[in-house]
mmCIF file with all atom_site columns, C-alpha atoms in Angstrom:
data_model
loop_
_atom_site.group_PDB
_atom_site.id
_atom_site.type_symbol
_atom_site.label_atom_id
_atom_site.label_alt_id
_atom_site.label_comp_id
_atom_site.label_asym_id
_atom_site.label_entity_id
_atom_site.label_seq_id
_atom_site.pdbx_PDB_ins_code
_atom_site.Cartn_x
_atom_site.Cartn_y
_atom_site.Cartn_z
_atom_site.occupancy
_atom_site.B_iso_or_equiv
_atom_site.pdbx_formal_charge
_atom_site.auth_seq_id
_atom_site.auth_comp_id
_atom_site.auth_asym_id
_atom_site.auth_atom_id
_atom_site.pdbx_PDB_model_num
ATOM 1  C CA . UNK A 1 1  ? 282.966 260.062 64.666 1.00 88.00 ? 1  UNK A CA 1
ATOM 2  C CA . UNK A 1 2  ? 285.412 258.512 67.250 1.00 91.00 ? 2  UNK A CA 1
ATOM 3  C CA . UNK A 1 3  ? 285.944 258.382 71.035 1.00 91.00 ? 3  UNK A CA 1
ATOM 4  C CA . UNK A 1 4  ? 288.607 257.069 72.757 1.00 93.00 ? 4  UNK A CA 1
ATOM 5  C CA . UNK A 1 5  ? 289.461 255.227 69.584 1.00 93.00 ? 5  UNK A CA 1
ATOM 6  C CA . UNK A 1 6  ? 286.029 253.291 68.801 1.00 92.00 ? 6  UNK A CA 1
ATOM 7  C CA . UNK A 1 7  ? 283.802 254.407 66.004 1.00 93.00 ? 7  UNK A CA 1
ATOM 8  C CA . UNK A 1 8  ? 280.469 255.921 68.065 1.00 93.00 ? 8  UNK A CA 1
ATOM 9  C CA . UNK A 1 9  ? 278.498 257.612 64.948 1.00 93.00 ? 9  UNK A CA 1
ATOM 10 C CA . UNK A 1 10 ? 278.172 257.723 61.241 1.00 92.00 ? 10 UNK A CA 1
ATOM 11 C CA . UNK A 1 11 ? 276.106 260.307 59.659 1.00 88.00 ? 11 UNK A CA 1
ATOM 12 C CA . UNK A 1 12 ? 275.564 262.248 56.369 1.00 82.00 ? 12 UNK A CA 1
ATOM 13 C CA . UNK A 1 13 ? 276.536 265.948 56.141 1.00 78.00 ? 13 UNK A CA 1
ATOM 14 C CA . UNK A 1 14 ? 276.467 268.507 53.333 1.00 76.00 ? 14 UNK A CA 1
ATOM 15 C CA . UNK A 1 15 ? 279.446 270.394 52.675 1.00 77.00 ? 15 UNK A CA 1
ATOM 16 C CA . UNK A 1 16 ? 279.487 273.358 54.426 1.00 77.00 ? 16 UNK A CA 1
ATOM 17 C CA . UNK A 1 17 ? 276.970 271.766 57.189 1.00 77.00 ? 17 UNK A CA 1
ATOM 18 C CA . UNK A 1 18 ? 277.628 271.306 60.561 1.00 79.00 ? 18 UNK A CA 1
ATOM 19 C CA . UNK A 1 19 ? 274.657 269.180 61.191 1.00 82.00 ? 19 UNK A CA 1
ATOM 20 C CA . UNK A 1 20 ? 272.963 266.399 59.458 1.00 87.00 ? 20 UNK A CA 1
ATOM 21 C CA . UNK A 1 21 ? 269.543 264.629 58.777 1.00 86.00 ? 21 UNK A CA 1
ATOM 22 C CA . UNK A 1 22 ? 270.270 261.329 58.482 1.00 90.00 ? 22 UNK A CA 1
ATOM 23 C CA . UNK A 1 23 ? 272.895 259.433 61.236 1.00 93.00 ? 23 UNK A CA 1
ATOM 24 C CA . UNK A 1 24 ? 273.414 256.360 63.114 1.00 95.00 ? 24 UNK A CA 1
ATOM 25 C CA . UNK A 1 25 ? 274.766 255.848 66.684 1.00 95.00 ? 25 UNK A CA 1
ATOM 26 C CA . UNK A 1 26 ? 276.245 252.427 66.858 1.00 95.00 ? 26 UNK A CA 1
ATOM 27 C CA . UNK A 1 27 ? 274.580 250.152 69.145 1.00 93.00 ? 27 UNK A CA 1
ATOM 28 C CA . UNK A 1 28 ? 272.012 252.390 69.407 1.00 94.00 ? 28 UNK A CA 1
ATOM 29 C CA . UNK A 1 29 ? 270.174 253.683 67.085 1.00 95.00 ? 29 UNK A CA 1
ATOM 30 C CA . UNK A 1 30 ? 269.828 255.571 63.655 1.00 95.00 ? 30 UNK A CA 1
ATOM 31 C CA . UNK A 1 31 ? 267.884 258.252 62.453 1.00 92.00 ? 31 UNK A CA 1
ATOM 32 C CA . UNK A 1 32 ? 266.415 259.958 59.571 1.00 91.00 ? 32 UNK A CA 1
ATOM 33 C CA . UNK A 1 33 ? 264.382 263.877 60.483 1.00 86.00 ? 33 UNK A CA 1
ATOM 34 C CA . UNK A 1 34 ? 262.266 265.313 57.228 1.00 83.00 ? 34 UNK A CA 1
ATOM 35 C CA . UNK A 1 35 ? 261.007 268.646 56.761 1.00 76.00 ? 35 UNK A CA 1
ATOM 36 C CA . UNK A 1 36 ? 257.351 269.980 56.617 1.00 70.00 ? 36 UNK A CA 1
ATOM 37 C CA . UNK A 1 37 ? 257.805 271.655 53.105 1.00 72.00 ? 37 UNK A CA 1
ATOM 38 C CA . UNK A 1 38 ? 254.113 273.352 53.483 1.00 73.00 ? 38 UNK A CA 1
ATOM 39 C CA . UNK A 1 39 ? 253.265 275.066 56.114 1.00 73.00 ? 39 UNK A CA 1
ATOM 40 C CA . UNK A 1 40 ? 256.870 275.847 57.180 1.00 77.00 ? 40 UNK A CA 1
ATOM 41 C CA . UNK A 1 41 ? 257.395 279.802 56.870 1.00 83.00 ? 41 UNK A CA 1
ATOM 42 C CA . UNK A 1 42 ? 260.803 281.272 56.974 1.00 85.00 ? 42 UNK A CA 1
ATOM 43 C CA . UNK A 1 43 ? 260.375 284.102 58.043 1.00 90.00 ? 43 UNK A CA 1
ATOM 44 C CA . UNK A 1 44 ? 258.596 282.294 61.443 1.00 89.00 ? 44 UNK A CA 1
ATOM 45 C CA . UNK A 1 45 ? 261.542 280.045 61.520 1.00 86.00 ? 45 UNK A CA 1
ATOM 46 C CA . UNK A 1 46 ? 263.832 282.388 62.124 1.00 89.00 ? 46 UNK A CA 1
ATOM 47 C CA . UNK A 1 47 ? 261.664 283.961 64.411 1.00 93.00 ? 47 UNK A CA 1
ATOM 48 C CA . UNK A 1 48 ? 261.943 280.716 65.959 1.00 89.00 ? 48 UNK A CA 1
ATOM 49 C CA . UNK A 1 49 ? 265.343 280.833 66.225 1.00 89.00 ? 49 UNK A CA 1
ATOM 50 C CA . UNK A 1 50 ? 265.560 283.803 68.147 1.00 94.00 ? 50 UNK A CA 1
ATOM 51 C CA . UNK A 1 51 ? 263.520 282.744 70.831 1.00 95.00 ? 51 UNK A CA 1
ATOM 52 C CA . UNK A 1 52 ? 265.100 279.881 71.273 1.00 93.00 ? 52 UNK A CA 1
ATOM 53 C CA . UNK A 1 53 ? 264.307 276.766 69.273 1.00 92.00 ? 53 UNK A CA 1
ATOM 54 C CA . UNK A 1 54 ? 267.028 275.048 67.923 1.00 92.00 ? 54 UNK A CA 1
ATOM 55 C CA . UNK A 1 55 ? 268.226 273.668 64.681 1.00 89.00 ? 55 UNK A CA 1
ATOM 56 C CA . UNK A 1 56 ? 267.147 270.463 64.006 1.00 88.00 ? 56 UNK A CA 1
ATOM 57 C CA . UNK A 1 57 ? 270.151 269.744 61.588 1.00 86.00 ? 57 UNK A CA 1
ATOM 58 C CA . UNK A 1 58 ? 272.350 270.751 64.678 1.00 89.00 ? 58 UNK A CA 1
ATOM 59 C CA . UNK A 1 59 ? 270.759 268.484 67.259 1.00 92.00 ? 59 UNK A CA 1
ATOM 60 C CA . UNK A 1 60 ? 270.769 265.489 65.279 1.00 92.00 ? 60 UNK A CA 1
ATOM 61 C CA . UNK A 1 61 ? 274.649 265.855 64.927 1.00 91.00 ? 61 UNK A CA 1
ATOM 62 C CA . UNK A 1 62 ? 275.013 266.771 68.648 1.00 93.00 ? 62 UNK A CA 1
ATOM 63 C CA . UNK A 1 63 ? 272.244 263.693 70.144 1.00 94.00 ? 63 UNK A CA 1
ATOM 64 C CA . UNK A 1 64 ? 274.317 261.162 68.020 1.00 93.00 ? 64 UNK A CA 1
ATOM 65 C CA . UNK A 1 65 ? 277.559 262.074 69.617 1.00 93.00 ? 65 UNK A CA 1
ATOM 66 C CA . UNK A 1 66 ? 276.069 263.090 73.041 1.00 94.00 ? 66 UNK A CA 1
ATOM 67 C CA . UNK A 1 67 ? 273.402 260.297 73.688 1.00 95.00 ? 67 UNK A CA 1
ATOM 68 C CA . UNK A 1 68 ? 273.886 256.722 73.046 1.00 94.00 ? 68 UNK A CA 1
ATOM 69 C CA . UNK A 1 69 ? 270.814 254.660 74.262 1.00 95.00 ? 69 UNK A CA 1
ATOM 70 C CA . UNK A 1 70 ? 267.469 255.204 71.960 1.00 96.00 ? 70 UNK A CA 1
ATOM 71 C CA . UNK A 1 71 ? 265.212 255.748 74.782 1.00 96.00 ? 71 UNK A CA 1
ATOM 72 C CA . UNK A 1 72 ? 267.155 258.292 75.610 1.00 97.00 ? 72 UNK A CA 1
ATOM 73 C CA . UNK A 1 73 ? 267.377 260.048 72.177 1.00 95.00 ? 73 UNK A CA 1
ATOM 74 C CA . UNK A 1 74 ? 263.468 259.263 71.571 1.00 95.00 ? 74 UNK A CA 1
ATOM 75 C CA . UNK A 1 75 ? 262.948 261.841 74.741 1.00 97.00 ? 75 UNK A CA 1
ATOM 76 C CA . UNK A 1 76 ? 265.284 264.361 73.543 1.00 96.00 ? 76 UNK A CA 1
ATOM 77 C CA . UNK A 1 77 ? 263.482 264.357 70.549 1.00 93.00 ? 77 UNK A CA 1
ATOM 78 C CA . UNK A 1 78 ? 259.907 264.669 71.687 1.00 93.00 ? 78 UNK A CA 1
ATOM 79 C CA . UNK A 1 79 ? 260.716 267.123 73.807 1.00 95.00 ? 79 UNK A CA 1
ATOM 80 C CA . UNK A 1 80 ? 263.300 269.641 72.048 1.00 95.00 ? 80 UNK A CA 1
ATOM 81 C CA . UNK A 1 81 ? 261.553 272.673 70.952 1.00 93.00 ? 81 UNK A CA 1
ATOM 82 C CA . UNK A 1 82 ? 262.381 272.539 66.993 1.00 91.00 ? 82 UNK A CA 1
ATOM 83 C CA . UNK A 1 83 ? 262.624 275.895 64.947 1.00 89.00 ? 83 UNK A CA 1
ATOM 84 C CA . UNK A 1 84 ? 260.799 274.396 61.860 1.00 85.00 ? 84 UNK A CA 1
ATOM 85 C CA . UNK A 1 85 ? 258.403 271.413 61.417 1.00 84.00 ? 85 UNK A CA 1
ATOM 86 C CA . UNK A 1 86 ? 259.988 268.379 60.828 1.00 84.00 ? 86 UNK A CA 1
ATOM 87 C CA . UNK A 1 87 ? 259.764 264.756 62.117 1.00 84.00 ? 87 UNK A CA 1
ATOM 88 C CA . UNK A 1 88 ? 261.971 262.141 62.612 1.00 85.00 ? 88 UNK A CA 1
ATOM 89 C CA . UNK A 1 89 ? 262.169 258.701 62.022 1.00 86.00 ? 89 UNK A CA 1
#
């Protein structure tokens, strides 16, 4: 991704994603999120979802465009109410 003509973020995406798991702001940081395979219900999930929570695939993509300072992205992080259990490196 590019603003203003400089490179800002790299990340991976699947095709047919519009979010990603693994990404790197430049000069900032990078990050990688894995999911809680046990223990992580779908059906809650999307229960989740409708109450609110967000998609952690989504918010990685949009915090590596949006937020360029770690300390920064290490608060959205802890404090974004996730719709599935994951964690982030």
């Amino acid at each position: 991704f590019t603003r203003g003509g400089n490179a800002m973020a790299s990340f991976l995406g699947m095709m047919g994603s519009l979010g990603t798991h693994t990404g790197m702001r430049y000069n900032g940081y990078s990050l990688n999120s894995n999911a809680r395979v046990q223990n992580n219900n779908q059906t809650q999930t999307l229960l989740n979802t409708q109450h609110g929570s967000l998609n952690f695939h989504w918010v990685a993509r949009l915090f590596l465009t949006e937020i360029p300072h770690f300390e920064v992205a290490v608060e959205a992080f802890r404090t974004t109410n996730f719709n599935a259990p994951t964690y982030f490196l």
